[in-house]
CSV table of C-alpha atoms and ligand atoms in Angstrom, one decimal:
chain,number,residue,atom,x,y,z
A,128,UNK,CA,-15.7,24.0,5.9
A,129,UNK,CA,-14.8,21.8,2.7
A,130,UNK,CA,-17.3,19.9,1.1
A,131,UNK,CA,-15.1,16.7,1.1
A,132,UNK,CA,-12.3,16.2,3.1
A,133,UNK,CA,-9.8,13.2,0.9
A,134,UNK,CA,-7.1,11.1,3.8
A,135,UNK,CA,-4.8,9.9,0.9
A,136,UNK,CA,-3.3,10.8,-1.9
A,137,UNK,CA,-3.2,7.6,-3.8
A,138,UNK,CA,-5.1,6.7,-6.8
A,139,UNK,CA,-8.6,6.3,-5.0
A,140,UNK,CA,-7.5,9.7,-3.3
A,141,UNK,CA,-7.1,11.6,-6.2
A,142,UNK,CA,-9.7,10.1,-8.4
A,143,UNK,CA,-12.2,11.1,-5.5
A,144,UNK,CA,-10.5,14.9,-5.9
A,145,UNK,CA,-10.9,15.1,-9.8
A,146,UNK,CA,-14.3,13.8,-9.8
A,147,UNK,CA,-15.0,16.1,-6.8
A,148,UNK,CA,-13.6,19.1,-8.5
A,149,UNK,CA,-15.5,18.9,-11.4
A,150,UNK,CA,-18.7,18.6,-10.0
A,151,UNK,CA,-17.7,21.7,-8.0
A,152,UNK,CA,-17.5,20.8,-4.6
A,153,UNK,CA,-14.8,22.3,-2.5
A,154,UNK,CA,-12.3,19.6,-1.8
A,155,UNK,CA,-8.7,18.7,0.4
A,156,UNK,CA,-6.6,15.8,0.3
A,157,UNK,CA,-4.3,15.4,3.2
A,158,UNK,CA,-1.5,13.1,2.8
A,159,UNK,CA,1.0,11.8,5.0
A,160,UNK,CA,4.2,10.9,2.8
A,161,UNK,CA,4.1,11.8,-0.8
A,162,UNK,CA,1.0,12.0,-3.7
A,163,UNK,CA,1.2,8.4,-5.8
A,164,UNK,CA,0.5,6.0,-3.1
A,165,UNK,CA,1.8,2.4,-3.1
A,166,UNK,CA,2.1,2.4,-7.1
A,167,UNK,CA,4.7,5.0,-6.8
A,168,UNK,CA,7.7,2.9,-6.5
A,169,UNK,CA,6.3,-0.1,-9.5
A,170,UNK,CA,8.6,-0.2,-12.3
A,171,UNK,CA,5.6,-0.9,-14.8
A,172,UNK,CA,2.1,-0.6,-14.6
A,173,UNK,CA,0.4,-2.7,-18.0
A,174,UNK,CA,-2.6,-3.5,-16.8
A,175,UNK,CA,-4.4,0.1,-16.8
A,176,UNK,CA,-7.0,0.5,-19.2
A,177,UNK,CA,-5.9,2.3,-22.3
A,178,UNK,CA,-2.6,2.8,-20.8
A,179,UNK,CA,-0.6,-0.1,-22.9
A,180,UNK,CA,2.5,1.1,-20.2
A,181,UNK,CA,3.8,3.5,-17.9
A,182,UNK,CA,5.7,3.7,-15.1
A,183,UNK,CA,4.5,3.9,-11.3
A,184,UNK,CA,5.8,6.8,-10.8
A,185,UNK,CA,4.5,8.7,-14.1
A,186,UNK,CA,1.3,7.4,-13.3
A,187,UNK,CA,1.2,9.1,-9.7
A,188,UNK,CA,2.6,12.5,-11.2
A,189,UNK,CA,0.0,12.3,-13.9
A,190,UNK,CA,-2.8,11.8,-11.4
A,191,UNK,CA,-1.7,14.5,-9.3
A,192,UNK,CA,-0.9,17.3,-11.9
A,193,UNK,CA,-4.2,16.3,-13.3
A,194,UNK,CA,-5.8,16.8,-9.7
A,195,UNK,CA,-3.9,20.0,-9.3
A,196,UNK,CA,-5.0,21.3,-12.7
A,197,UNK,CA,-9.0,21.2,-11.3
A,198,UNK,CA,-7.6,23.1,-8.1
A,199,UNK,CA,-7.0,20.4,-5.8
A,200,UNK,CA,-5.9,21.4,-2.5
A,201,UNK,CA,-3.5,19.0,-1.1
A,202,UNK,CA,-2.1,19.1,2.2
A,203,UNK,CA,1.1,17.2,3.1
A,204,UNK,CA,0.1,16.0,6.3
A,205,UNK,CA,-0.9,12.9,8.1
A,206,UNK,CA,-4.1,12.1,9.6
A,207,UNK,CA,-4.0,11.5,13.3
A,208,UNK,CA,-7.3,11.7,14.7
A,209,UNK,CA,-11.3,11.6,13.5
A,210,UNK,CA,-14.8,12.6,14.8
A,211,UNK,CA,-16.8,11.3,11.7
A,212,UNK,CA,-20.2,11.0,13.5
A,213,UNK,CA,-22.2,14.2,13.5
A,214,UNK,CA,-22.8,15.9,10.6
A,215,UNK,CA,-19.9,18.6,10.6
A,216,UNK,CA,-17.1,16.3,10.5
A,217,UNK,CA,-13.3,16.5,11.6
A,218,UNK,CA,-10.1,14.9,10.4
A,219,UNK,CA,-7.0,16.0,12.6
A,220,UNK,CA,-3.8,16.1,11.3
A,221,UNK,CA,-0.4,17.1,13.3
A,222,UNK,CA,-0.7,20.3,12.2
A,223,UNK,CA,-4.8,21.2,12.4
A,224,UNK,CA,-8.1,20.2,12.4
A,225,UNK,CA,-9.9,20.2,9.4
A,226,UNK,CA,-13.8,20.1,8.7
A,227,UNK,CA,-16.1,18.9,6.2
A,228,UNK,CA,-19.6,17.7,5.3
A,229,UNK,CA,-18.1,14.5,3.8
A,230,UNK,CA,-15.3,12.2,4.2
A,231,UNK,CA,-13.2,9.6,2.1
A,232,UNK,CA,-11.0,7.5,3.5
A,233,UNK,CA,-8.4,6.4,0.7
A,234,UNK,CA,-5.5,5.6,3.1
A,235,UNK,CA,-4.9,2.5,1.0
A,236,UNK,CA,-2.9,-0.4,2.7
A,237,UNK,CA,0.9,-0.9,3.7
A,238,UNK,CA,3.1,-3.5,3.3
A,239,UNK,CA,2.8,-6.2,6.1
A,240,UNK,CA,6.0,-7.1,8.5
A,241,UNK,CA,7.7,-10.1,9.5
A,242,UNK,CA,7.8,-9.3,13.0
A,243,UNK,CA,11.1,-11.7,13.5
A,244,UNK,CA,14.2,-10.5,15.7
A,245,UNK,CA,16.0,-7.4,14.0
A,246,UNK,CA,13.4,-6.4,11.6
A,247,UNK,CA,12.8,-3.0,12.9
A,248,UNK,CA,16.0,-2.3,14.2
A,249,UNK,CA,17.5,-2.6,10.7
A,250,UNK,CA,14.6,-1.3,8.7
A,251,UNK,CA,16.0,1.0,6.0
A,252,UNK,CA,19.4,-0.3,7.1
A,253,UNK,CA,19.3,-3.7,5.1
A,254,UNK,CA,15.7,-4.3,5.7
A,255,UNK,CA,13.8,-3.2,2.6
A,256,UNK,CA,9.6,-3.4,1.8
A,257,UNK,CA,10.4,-2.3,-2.0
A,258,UNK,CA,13.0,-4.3,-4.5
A,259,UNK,CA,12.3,-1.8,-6.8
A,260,UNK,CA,12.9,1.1,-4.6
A,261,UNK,CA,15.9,-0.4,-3.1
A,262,UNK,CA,17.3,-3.1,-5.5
A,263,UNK,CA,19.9,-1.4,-7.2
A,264,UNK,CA,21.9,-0.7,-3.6
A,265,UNK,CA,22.3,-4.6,-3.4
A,266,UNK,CA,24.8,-4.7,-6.8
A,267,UNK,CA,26.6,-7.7,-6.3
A,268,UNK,CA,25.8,-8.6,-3.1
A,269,UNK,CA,23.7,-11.8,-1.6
A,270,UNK,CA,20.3,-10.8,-0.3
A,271,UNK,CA,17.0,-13.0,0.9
A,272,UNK,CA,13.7,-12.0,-0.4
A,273,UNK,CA,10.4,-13.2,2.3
A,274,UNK,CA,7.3,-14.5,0.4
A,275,UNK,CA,6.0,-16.2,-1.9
A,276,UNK,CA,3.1,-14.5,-3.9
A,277,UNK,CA,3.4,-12.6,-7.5
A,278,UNK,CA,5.4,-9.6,-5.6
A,279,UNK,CA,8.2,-11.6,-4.0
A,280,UNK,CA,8.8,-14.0,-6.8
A,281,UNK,CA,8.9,-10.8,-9.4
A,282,UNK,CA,11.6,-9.0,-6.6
A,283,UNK,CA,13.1,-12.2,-7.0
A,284,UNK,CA,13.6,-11.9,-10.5
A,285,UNK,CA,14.2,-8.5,-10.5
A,286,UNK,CA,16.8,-8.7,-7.2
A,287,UNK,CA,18.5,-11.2,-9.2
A,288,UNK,CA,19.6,-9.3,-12.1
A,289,UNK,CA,21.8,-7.4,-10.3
A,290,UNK,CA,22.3,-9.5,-7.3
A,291,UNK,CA,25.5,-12.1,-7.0
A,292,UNK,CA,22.8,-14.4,-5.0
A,293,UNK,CA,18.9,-13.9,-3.7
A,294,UNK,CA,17.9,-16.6,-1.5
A,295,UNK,CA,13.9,-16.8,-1.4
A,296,UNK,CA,12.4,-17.7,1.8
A,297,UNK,CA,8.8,-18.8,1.6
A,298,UNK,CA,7.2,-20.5,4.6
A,299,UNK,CA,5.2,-23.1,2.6
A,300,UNK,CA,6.0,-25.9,0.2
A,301,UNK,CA,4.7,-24.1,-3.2
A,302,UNK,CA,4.2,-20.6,-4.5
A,303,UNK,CA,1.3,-18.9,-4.6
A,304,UNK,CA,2.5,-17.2,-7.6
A,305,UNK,CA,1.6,-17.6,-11.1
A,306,UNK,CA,3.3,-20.5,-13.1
A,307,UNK,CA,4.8,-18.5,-15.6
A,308,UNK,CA,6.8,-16.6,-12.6
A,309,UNK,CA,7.5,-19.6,-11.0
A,310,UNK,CA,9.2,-21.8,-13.9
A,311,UNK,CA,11.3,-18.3,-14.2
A,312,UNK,CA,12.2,-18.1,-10.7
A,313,UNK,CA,13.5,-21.8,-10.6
A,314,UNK,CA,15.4,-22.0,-14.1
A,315,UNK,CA,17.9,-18.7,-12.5
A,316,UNK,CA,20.7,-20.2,-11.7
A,317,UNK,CA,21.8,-18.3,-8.8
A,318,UNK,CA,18.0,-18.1,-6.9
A,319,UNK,CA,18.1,-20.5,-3.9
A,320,UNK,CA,14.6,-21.2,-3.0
A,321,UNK,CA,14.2,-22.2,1.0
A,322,UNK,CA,10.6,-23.9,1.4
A,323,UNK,CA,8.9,-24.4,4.2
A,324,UNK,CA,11.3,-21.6,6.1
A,325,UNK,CA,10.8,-18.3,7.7
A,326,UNK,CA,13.6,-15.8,8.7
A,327,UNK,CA,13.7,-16.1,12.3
A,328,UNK,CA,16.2,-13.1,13.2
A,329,UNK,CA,17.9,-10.4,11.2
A,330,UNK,CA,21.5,-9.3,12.7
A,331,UNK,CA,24.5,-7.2,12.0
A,332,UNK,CA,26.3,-4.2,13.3
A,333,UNK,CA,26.0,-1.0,11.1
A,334,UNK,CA,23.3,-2.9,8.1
A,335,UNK,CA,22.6,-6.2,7.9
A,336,UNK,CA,24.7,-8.9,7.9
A,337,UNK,CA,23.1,-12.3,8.9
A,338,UNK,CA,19.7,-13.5,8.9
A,339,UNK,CA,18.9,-16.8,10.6
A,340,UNK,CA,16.5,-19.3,8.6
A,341,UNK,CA,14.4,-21.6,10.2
A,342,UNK,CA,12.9,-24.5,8.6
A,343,UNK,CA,9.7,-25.1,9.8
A,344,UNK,CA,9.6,-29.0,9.2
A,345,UNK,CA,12.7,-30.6,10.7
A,346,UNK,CA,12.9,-27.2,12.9
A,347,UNK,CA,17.0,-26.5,11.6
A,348,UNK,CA,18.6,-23.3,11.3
A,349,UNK,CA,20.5,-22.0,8.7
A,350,UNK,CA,22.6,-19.0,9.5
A,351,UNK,CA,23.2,-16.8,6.2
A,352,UNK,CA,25.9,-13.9,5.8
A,353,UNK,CA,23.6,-11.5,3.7
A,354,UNK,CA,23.2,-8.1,3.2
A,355,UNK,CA,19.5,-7.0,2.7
A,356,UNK,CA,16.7,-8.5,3.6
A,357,UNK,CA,13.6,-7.7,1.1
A,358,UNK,CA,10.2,-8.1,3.1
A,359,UNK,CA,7.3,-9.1,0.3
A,360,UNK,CA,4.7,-10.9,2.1
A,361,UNK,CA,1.4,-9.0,1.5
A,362,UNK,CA,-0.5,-5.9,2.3
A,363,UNK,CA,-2.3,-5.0,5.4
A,364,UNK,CA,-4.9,-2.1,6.1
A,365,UNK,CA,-4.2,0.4,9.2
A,366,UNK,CA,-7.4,1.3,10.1
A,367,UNK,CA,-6.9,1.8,14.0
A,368,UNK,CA,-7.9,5.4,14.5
A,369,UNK,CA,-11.2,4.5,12.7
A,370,UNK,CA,-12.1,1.7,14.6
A,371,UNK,CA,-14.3,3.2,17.3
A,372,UNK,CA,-16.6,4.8,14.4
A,373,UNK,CA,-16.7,3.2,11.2
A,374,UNK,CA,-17.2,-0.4,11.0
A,375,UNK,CA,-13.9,-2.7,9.6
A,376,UNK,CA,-14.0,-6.4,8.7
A,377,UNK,CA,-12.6,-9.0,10.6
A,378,UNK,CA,-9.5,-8.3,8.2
A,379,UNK,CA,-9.6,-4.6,9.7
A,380,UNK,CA,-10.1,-3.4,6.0
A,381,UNK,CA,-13.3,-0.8,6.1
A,382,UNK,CA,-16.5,-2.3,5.6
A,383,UNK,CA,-18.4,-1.0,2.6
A,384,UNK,CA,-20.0,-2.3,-0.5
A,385,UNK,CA,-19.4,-0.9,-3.9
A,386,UNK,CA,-21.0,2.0,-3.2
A,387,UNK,CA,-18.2,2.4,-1.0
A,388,UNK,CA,-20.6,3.8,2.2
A,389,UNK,CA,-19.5,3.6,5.6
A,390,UNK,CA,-21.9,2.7,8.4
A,391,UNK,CA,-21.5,6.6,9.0
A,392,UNK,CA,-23.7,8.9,6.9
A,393,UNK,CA,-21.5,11.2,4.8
A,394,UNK,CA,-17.9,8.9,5.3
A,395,UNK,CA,-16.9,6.9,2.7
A,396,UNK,CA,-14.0,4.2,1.9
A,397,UNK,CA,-12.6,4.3,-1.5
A,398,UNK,CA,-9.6,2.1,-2.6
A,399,UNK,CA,-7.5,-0.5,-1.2
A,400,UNK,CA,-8.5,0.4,2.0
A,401,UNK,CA,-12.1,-1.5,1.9
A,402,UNK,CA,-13.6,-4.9,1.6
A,403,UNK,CA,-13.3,-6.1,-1.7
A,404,UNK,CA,-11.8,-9.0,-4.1
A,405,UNK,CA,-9.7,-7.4,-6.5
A,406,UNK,CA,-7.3,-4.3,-5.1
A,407,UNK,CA,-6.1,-2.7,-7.9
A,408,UNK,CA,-5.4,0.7,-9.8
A,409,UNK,CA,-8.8,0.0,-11.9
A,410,UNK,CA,-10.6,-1.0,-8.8
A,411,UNK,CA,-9.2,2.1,-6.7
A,412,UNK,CA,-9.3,4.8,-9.7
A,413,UNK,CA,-13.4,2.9,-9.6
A,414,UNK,CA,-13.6,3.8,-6.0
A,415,UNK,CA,-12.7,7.6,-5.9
A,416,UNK,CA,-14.8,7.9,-8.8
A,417,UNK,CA,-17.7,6.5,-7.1
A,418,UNK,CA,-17.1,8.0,-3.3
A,419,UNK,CA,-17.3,11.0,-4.9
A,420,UNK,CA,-20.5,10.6,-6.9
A,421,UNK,CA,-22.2,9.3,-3.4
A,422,UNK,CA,-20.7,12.1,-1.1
A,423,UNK,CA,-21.9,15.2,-3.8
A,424,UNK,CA,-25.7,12.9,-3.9
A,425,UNK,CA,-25.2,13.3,0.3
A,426,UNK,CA,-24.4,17.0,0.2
A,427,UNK,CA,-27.5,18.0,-2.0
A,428,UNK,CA,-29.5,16.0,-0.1
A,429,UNK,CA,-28.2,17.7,2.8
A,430,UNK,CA,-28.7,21.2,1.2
A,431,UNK,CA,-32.8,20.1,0.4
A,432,UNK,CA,-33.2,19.1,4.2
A,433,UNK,CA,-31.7,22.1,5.3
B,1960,FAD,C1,4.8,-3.4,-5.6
B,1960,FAD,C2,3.4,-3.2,-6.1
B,1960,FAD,C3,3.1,-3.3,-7.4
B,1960,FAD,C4,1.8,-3.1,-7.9
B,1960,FAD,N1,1.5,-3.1,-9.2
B,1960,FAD,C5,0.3,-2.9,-9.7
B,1960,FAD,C6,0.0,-2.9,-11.1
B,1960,FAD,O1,0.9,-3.2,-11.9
B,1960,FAD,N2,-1.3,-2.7,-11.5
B,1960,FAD,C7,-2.3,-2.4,-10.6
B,1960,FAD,O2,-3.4,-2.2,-11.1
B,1960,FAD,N3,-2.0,-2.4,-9.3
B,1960,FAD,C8,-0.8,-2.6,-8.8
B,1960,FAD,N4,-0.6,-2.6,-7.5
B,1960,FAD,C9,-1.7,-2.3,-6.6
B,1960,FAD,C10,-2.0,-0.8,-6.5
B,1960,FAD,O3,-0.8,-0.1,-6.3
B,1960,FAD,C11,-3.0,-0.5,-5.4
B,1960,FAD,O4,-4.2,-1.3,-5.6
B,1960,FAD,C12,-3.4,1.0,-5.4
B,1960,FAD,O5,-2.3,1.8,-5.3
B,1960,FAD,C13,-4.4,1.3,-4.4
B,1960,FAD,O6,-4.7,2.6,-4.4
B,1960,FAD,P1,-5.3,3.4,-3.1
B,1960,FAD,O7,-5.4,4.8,-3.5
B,1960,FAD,O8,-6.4,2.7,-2.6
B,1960,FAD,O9,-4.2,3.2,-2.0
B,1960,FAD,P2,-2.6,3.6,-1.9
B,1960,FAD,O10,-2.0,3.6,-3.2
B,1960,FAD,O11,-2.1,2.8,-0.8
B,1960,FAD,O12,-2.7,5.2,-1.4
B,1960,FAD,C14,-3.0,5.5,-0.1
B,1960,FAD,C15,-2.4,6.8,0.3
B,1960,FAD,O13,-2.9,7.2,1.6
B,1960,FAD,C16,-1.9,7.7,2.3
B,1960,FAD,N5,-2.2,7.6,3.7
B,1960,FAD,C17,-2.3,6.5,4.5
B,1960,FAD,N6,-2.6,6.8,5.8
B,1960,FAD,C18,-2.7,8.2,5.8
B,1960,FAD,C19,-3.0,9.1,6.9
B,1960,FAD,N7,-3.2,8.6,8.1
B,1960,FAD,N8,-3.0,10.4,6.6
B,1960,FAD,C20,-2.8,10.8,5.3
B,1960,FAD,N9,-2.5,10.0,4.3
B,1960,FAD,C21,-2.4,8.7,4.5
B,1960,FAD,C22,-0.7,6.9,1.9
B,1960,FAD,O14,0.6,7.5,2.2
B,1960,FAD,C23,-0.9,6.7,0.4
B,1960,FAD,O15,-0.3,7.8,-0.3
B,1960,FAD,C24,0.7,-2.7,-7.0
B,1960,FAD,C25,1.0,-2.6,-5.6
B,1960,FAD,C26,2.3,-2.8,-5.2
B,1960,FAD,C27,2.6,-2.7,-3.7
């Protein structure tokens, strides 16, 4: 049995294993896709504290040699099932069930969908959740970008250096988006910004080749010929196999205060994954820090009881 079982190997995830590791409790991460989490495919990161900059990636290496360096077990395998309540708990992956005396979910959040005609169908075939990832396949080509917070207007910018044309689609009348992005994204001279429009269906043959634009005011549709369609319209948790144990927020993000407890004794949310304002590296690295502080306090306290 492990002291603390970690779901994710983001930056909560593997703050919770350093912090874990050198307080000397036995420790696995299990992750389902690769070690990094969401920051792994950022271009920059310059908002870390005493990091001036670095590069998503880097930063997820870093984390995770430094995690490996204290011992860190991590497992490369995604969590399908839970039985958190009792005090030996068990986290099931595809592969096995694992137990421990403490949990911390760090599964982080994922990138919302449109949930218009075609989406899924041409996902990884024109549709794209990551500019950065996937920008440089679009050389030349014309492309829509979905959205209209900080995210999607930076794709923008960043689709549209290489990019013959981006058209932004954004279903309200402003951005949400800071100025400064903003007054960049309308002085480029071949950004066409659609308000008030969604993408109603995504079409094509092999890839994408159309996507149909709807205008929500005047309720026209404008058929472009296209060939990606770059999803940026927020984050969303997925909580679902928690639901029937740990309490979530109306939101489905995991409800727990800064302390980052569950309502279950011994679980704990760390990351993007919980209630909170601000979901951030600083704010997640926080988290695993402090998930793992509580879960050692719960495991001596165990140990005195017993
Ligand atoms: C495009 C983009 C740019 C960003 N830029 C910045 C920035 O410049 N500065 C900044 O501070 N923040 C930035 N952020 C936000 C930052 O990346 C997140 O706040 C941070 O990654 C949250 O860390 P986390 O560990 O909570 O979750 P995540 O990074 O989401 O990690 C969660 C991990 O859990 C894994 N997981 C999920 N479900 C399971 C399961 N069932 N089983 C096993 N593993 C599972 C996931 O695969 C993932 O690896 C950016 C985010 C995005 C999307």
């Amino acid at each position: 049995m492990f002291d603390m079982i970690i779901i994710g190997a983001g930056t909560a995830g593997l703050t919770a294993a350093i912090y874990g590791l050198r307080a000397g409790l036995s420790v696995v991460v299990l992750e389902e896709f690769i070690y990094g989490g969401q920051i792994a495919n950022t271009p920059d990161v310059e908002n870390y504290p005493g990091i001036e900059k670095i590069s998503g990636a880097d930063f997820g290496i870093t984390l995770y040699e430094q995690a490996k360096k204290y011992g860190a077990l991590i497992k490369f395998e995604g969590v399908k099932n839970i039985k958190l309540t009792g005090q030996v708990k068990e986290v099931s992956t595809n592969k096995t069930t694992y137990q421990g005396k403490t949990v911390i979910i760090a599964n982080g959040a994922k990138r919302r969908k449109l949930g218009c005609k075609g989406e899924e169908e041409f996902s990884g075939r024109g549709v794209s959740y990551c500019a950065t990832c996937d920008g440089a396949f679009y050389k030349g080509k014309e492309v829509v970008i979905v959205g209209g917070g900080n995210t999607a207007v930076e794709d923008a910018l960043f689709l549209a250096n290489n990019c013959q044309k981006v058209h932004v689609v954004h279903r309200r009348d402003s951005f949400r988006a800071s100025q400064v992005l903003v007054d960049s994204l309308k002085a480029r001279e071949n950004i066409i910004i659609h308000y008030d429009s969604v993408v109603e269906e995504i079409s094509g043959t092999k890839s994408v080749e159309r996507a149909i634009i709807k205008n929500l005011k005047d309720n026209t549709a404008t058929e472009l010929t296209i060939s990606g369609v770059f999803v940026a319209v927020g984050l969303e948790p997925d909580n679902s196999i928690y639901q029937s144990e740990i309490l979530l927020d109306k939101n489905g993000y995991i409800q727990a205060g800064e302390n980052c407890k569950t309502n279950v004794e011994g679980v704990y949310a760390a990351g993007d994954t919980r209630t909170k304002t601000l979901r951030q590296l600083v704010t997640a690295a926080a988290d695993g820090a402090v998930a793992a502080f509580e879960a050692g306090n719960y495991i001596n306290q165990m140990q005195i009881q017993a």
